PDB file of C-alpha atoms and ligand atoms in Angstrom:
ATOM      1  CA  UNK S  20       0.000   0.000   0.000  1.00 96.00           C
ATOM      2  CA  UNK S  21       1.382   3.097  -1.054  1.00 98.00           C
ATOM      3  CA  UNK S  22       0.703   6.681   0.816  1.00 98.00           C
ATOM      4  CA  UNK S  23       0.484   8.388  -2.637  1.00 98.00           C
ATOM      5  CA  UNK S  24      -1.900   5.869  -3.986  1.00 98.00           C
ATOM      6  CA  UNK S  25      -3.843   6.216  -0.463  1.00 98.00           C
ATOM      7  CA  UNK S  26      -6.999   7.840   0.794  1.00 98.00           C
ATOM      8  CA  UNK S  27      -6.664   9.749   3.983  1.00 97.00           C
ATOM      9  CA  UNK S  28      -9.232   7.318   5.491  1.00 98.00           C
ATOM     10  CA  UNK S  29      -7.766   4.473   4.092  1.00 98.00           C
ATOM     11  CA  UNK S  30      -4.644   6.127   6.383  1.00 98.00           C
ATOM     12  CA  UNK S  31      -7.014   5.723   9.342  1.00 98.00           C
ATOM     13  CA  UNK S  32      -7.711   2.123   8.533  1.00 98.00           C
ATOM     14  CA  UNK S  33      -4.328   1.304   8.270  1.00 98.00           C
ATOM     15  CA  UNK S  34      -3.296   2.692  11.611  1.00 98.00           C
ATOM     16  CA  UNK S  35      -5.884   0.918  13.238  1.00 98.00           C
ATOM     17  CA  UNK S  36      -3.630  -2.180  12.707  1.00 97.00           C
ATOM     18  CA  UNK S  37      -0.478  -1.069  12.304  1.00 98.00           C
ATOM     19  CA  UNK S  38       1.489   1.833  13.709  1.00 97.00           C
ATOM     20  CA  UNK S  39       4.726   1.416  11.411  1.00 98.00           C
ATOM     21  CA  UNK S  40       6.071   2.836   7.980  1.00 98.00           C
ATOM     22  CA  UNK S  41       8.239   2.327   5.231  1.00 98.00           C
ATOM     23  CA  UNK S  42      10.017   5.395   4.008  1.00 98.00           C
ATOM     24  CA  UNK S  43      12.722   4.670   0.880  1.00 98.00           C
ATOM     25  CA  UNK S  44      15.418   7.367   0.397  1.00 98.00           C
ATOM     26  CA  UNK S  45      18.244   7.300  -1.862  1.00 98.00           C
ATOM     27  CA  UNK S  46      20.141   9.936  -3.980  1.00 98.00           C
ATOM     28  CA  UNK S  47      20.160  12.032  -7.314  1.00 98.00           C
ATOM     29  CA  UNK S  48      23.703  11.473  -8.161  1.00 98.00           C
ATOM     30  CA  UNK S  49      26.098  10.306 -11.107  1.00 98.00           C
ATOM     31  CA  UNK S  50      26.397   6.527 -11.445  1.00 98.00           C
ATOM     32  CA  UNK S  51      29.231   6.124 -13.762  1.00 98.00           C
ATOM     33  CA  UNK S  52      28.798   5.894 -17.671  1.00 98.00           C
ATOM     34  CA  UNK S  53      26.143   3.017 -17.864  1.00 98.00           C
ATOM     35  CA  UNK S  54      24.244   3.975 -14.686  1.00 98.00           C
ATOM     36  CA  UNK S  55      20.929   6.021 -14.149  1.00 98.00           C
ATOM     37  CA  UNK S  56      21.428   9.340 -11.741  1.00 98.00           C
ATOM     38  CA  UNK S  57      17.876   8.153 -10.001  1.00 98.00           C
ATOM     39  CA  UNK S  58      20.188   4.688  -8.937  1.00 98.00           C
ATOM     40  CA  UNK S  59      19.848   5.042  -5.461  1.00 98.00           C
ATOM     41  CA  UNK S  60      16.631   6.497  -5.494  1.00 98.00           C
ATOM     42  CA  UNK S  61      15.128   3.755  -7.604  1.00 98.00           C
ATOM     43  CA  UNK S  62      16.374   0.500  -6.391  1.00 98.00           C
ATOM     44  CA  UNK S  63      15.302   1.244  -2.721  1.00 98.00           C
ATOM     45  CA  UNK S  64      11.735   2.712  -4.129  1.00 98.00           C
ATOM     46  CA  UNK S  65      11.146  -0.381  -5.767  1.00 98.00           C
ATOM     47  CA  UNK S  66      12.381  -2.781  -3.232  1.00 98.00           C
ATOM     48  CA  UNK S  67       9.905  -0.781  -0.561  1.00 98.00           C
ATOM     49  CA  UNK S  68       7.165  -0.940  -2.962  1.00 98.00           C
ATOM     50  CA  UNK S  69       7.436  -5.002  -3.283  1.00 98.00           C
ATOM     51  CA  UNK S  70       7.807  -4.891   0.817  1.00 98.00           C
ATOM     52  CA  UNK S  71       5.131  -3.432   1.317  1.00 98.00           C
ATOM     53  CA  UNK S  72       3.232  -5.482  -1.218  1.00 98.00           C
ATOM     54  CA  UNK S  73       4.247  -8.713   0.491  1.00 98.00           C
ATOM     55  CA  UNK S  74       3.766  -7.121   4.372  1.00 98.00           C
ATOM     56  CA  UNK S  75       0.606  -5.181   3.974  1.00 98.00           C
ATOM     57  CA  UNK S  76       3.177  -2.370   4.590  1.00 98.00           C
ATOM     58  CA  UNK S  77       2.225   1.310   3.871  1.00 98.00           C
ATOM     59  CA  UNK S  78       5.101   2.669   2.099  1.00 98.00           C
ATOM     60  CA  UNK S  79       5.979   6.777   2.005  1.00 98.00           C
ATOM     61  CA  UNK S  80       6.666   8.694  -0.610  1.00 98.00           C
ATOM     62  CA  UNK S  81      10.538   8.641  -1.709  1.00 98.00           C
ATOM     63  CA  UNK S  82      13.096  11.185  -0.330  1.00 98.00           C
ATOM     64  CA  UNK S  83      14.587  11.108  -3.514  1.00 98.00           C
ATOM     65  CA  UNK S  84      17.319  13.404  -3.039  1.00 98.00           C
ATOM     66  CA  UNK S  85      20.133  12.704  -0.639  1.00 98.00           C
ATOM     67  CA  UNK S  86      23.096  14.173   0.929  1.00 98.00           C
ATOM     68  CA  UNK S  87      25.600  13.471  -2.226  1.00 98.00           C
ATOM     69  CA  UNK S  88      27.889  16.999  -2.022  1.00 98.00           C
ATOM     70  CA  UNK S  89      30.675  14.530  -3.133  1.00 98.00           C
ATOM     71  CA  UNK S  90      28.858  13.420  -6.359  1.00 98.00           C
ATOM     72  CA  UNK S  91      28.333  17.581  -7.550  1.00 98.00           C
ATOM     73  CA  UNK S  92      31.315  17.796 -10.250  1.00 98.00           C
ATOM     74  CA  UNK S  93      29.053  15.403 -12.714  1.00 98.00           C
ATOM     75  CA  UNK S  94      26.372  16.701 -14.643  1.00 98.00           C
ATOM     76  CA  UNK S  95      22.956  15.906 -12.891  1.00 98.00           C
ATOM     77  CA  UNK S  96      23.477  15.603  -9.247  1.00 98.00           C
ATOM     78  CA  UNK S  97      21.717  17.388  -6.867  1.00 98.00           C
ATOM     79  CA  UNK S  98      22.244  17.692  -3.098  1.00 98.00           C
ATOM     80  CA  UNK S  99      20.739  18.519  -0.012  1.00 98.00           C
ATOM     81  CA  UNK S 100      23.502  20.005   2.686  1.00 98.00           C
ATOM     82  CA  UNK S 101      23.641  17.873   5.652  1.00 98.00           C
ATOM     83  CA  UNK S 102      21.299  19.994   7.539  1.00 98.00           C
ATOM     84  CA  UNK S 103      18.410  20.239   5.156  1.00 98.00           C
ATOM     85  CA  UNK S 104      18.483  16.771   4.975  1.00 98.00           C
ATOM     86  CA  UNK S 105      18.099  16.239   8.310  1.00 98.00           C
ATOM     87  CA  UNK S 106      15.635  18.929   8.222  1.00 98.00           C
ATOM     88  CA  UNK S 107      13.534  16.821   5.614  1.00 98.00           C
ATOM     89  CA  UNK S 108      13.960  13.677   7.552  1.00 98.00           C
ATOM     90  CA  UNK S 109      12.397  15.646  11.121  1.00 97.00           C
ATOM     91  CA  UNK S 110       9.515  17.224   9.374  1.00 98.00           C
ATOM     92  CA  UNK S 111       8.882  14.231   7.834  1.00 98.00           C
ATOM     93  CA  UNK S 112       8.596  11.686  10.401  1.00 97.00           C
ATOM     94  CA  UNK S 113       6.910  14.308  13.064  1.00 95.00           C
ATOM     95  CA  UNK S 114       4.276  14.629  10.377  1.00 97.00           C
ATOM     96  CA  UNK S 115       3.601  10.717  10.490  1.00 97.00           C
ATOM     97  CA  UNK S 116       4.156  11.009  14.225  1.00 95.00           C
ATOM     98  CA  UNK S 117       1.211  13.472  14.721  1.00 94.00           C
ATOM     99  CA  UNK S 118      -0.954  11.008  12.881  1.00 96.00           C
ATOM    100  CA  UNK S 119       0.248   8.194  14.963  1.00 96.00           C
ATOM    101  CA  UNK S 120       2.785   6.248  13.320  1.00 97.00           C
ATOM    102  CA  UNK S 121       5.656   5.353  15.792  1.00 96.00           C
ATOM    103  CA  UNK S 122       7.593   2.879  13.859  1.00 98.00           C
ATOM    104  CA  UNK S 123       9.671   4.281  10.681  1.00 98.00           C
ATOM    105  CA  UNK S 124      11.549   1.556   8.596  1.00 98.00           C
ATOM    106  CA  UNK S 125      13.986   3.729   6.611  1.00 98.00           C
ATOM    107  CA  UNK S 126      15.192   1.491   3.070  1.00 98.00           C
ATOM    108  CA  UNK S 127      18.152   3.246   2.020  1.00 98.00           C
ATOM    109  CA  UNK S 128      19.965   3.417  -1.734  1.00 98.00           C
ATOM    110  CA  UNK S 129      22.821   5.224  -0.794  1.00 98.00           C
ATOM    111  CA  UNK S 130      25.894   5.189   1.398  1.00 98.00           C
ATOM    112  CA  UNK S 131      26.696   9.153   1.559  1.00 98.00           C
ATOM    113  CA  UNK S 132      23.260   9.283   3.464  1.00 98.00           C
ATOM    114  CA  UNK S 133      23.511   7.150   6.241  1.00 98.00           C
ATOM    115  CA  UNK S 134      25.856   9.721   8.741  1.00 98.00           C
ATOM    116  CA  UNK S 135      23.042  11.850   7.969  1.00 98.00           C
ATOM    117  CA  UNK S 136      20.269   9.656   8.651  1.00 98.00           C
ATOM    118  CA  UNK S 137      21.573   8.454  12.101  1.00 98.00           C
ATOM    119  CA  UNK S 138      22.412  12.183  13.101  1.00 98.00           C
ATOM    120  CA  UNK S 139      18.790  12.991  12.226  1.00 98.00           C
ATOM    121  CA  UNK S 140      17.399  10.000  14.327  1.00 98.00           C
ATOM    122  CA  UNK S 141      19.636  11.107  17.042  1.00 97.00           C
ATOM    123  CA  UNK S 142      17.161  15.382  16.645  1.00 97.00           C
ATOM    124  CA  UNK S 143      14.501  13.149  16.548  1.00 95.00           C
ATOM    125  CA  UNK S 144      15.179  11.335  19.703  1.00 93.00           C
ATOM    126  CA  UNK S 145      16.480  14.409  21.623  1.00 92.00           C
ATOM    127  CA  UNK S 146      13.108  16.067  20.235  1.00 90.00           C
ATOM    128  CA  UNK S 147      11.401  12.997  22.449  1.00 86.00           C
ATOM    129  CA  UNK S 148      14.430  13.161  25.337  1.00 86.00           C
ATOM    130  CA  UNK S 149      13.833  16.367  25.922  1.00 86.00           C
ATOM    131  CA  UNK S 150      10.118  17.356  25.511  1.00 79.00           C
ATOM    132  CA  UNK S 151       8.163  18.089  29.078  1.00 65.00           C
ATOM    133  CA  UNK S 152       6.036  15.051  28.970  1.00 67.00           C
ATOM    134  CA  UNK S 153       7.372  12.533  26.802  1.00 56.00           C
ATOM    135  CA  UNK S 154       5.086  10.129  27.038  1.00 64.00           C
ATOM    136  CA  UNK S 155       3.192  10.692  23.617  1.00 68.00           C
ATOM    137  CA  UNK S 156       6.432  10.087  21.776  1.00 74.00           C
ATOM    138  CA  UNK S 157       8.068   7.225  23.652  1.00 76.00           C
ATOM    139  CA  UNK S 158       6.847   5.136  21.611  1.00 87.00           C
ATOM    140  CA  UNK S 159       8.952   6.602  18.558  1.00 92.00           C
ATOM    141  CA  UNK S 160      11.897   4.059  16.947  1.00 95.00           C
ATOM    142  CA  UNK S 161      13.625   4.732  13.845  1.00 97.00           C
ATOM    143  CA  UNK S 162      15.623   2.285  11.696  1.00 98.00           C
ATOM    144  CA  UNK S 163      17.923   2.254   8.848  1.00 98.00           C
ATOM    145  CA  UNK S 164      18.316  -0.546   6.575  1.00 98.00           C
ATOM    146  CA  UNK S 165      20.767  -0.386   3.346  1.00 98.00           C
ATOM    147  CA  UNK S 166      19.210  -2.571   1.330  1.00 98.00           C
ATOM    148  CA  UNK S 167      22.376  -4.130  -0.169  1.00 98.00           C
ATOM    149  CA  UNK S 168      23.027  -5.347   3.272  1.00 98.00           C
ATOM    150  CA  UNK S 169      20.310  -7.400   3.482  1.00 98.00           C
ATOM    151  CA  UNK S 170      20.764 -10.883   4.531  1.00 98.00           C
ATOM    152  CA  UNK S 171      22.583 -13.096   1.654  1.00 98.00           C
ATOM    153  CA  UNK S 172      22.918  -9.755  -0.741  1.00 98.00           C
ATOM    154  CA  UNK S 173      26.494  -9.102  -0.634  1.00 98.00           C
ATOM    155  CA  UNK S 174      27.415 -12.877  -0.750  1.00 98.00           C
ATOM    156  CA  UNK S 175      25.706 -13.096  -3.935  1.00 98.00           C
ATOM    157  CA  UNK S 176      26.880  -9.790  -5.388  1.00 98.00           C
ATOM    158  CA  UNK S 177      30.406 -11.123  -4.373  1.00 98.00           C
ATOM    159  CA  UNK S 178      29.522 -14.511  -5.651  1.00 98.00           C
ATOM    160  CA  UNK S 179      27.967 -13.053  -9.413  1.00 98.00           C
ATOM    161  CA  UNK S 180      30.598 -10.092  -9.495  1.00 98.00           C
ATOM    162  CA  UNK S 181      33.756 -10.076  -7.598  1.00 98.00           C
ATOM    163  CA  UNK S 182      35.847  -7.695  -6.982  1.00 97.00           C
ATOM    164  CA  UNK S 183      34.390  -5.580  -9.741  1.00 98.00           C
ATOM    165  CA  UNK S 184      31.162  -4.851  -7.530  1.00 98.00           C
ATOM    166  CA  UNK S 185      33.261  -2.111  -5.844  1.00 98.00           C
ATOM    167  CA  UNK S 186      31.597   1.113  -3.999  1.00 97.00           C
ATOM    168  CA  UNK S 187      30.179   2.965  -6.247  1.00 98.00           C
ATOM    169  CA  UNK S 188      28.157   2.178  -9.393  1.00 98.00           C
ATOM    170  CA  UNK S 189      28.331  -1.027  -8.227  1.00 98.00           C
ATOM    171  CA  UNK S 190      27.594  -4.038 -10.531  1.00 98.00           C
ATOM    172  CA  UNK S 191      24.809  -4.370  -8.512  1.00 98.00           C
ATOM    173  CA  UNK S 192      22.832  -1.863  -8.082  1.00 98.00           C
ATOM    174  CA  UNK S 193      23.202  -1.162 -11.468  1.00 98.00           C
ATOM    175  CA  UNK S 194      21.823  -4.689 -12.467  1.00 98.00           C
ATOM    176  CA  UNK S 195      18.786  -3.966  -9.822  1.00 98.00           C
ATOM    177  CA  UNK S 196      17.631  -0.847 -11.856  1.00 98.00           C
ATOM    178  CA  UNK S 197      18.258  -2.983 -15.008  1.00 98.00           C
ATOM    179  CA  UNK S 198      16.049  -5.548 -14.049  1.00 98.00           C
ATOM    180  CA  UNK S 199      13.091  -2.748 -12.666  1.00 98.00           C
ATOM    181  CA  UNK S 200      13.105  -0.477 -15.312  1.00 98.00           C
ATOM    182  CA  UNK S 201      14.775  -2.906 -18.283  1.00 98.00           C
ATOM    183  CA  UNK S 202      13.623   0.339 -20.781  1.00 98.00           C
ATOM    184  CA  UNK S 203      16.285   2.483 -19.686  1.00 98.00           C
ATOM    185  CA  UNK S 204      19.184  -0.324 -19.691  1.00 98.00           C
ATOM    186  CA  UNK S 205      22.598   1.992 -20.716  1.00 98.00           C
ATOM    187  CA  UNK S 206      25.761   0.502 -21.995  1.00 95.00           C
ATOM    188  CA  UNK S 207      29.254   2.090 -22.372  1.00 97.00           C
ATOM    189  CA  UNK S 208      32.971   0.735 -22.620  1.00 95.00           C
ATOM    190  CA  UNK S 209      34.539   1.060 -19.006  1.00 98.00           C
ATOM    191  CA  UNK S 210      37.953   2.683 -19.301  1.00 97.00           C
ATOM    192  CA  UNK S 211      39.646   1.196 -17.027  1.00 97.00           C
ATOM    193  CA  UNK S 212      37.656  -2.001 -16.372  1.00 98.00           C
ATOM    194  CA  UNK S 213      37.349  -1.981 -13.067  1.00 98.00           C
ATOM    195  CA  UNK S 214      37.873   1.458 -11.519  1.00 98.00           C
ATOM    196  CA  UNK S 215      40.126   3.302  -8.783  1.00 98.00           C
ATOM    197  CA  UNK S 216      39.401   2.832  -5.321  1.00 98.00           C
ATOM    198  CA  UNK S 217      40.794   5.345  -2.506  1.00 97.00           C
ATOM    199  CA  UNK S 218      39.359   8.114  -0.261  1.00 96.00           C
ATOM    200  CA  UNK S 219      37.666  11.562  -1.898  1.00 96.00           C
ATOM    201  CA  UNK S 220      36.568  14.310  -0.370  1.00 96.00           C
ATOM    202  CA  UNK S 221      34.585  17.209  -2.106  1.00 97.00           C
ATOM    203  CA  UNK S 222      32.889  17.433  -5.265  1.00 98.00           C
ATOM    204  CA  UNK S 223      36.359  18.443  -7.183  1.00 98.00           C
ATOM    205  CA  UNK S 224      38.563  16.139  -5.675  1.00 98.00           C
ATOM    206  CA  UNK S 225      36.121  12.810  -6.295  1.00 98.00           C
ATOM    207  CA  UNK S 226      36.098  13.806  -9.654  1.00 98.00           C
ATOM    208  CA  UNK S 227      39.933  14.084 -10.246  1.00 98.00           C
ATOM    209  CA  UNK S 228      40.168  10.754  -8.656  1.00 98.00           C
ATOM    210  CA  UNK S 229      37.429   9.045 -10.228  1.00 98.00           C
ATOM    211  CA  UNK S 230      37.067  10.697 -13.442  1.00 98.00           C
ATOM    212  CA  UNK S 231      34.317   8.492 -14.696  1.00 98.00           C
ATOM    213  CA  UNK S 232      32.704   8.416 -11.788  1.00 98.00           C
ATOM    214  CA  UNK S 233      33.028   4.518 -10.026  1.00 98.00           C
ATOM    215  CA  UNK S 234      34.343   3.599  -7.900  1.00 98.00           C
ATOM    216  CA  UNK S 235      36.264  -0.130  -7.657  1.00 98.00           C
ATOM    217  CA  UNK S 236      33.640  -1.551  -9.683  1.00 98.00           C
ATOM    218  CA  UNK S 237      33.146  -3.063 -13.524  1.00 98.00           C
ATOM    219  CA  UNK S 238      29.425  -2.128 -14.021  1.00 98.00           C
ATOM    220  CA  UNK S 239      29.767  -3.696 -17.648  1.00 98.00           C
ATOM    221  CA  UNK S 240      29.115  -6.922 -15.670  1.00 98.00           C
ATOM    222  CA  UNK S 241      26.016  -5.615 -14.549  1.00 98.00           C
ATOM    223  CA  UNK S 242      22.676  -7.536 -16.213  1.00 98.00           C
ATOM    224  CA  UNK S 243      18.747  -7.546 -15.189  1.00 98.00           C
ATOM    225  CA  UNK S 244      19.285 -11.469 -15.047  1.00 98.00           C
ATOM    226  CA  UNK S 245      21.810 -10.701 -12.216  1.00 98.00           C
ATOM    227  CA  UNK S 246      19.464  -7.946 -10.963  1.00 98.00           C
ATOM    228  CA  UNK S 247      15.950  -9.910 -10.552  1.00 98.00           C
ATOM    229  CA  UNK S 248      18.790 -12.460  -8.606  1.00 98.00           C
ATOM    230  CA  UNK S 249      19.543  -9.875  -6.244  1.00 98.00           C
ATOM    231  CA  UNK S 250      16.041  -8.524  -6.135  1.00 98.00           C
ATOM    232  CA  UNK S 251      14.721 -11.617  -4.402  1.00 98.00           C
ATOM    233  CA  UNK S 252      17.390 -12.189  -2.060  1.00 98.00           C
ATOM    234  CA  UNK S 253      17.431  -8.539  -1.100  1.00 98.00           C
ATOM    235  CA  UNK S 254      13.316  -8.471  -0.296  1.00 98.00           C
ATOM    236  CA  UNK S 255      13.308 -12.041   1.308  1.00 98.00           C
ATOM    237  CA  UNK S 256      15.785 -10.090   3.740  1.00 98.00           C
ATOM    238  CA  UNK S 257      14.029  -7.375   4.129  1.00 98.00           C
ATOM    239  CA  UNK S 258      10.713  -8.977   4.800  1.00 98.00           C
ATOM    240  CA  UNK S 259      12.433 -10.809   7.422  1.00 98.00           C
ATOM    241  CA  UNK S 260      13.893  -7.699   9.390  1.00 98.00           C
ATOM    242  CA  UNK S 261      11.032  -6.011   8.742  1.00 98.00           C
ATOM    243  CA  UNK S 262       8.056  -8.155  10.307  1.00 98.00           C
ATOM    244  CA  UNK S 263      10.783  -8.087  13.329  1.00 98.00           C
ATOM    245  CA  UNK S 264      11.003  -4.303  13.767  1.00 98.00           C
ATOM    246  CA  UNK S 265       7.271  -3.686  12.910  1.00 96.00           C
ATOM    247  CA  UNK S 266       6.315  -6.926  15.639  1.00 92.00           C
TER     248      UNK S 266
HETATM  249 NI1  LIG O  14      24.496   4.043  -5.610  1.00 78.13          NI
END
């Protein structure tokens, strides 16, 4: 069930029986020459969407842009500062709180957000620390899951891709989006194969290091056979952790 798609009674209905929410958020950011900018955005959007199918789940709209400063020297990326972010992430979930929800299942796409994320979690607890009666909020838990670290989903990216999976425009998270949205599948040679790995750390320097824009990986490798693979093993986690956190 999806909040966009939803009634505001149908809202009602659902928090008769449940009190928890999925919210995706990823990134609009370069992914290398054969992956889409809405990467991190996407996979976790459609992995939330087939959770919440499965769970009876009511799924949030998307945060779909993320803090990605880093990512700013390639055409198409867009940011929000640290701050706003966790500005976006506090208005968001006291919105759902005021309505009741007290359990927020955060499906992440990308790496460069999860500092953020926690340091947002950490306002929103203070926020219930702090307040002079806390007992409408004490209910409140927040949890962030990167969805390639579901259970089994980097054994089998390591198992289908090796070393070439790497950091950044990984093999697979470029398959994932390959196997969701097969229309928009991009190909392009990789010069080197697999790419540089080190440390960056603004928006110039990540780009002199990385001038392609991967990091340690061979997305070449990357294929929707390997991405409906990594699909399945990456929502039969999920559905797992999740009926646990929303129990
Ligand atoms: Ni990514």
């Amino acid at each position: 069930m999806e909040l966009r798609f939803s009634t505001w009674q149908e809202v009602d209905a659902y928090l008769q029986d449940s009190k928890t929410i999925i919210q995706p958020i990823g990134s609009t950011e370069q992914h290398g020459p054969n992956g889409l900018i809405g990467t991190d955005a996407l996979c976790p959007e459609s992995l939330a969407v087939a959770l919440g199918e499965k769970t009876g789940a009511l799924v949030a709209p998307t945060i779909a842009v993320g803090m990605a400063q880093h990512h700013l020297g390639f055409a198409g990326s867009v940011t929000l500062r640290p701050s706003t972010l966790i500005a976006v992430i506090q208005d968001t979930v006291n919105s759902l709180i005021r309505h009741g929800f007290e359990r927020f299942y955060f499906l992440n796409g990308h790496g460069g957000n999860v500092a953020t994320v926690n340091a947002a979690f950490a306002e929103i607890y203070a926020q219930s620390s702090m307040a002079m009666t806390a007992a409408d909020r004490s209910q409140v838990r927040c949890k962030l899951v990167n969805w390639w670290q579901a259970e089994g989903v980097m054994a089998l990216s390591e198992e289908l891709f090796g070393e070439a999976e790497g950091s950044h425009a990984t093999c697979g998270e470029v398959s994932l989006t390959q196997y969701v949205y097969p229309h928009s599948i991009k190909s392009a040679e990789m010069d080197p194969p697999i790419a540089p790995t080190g440390p960056f750390y603004d928006a110039a320097d990540y780009r002199r290091r990385f001038p392609d824009g991967r990091i340690g990986s061979n997305p070449s490798l990357a294929s929707p056979e390997a991405g409906e693979k990594l699909f399945k093993k990456a929502l039969a986690g999920l559905e797992k952790d999740y009926r646990a956190f929303s129990a």
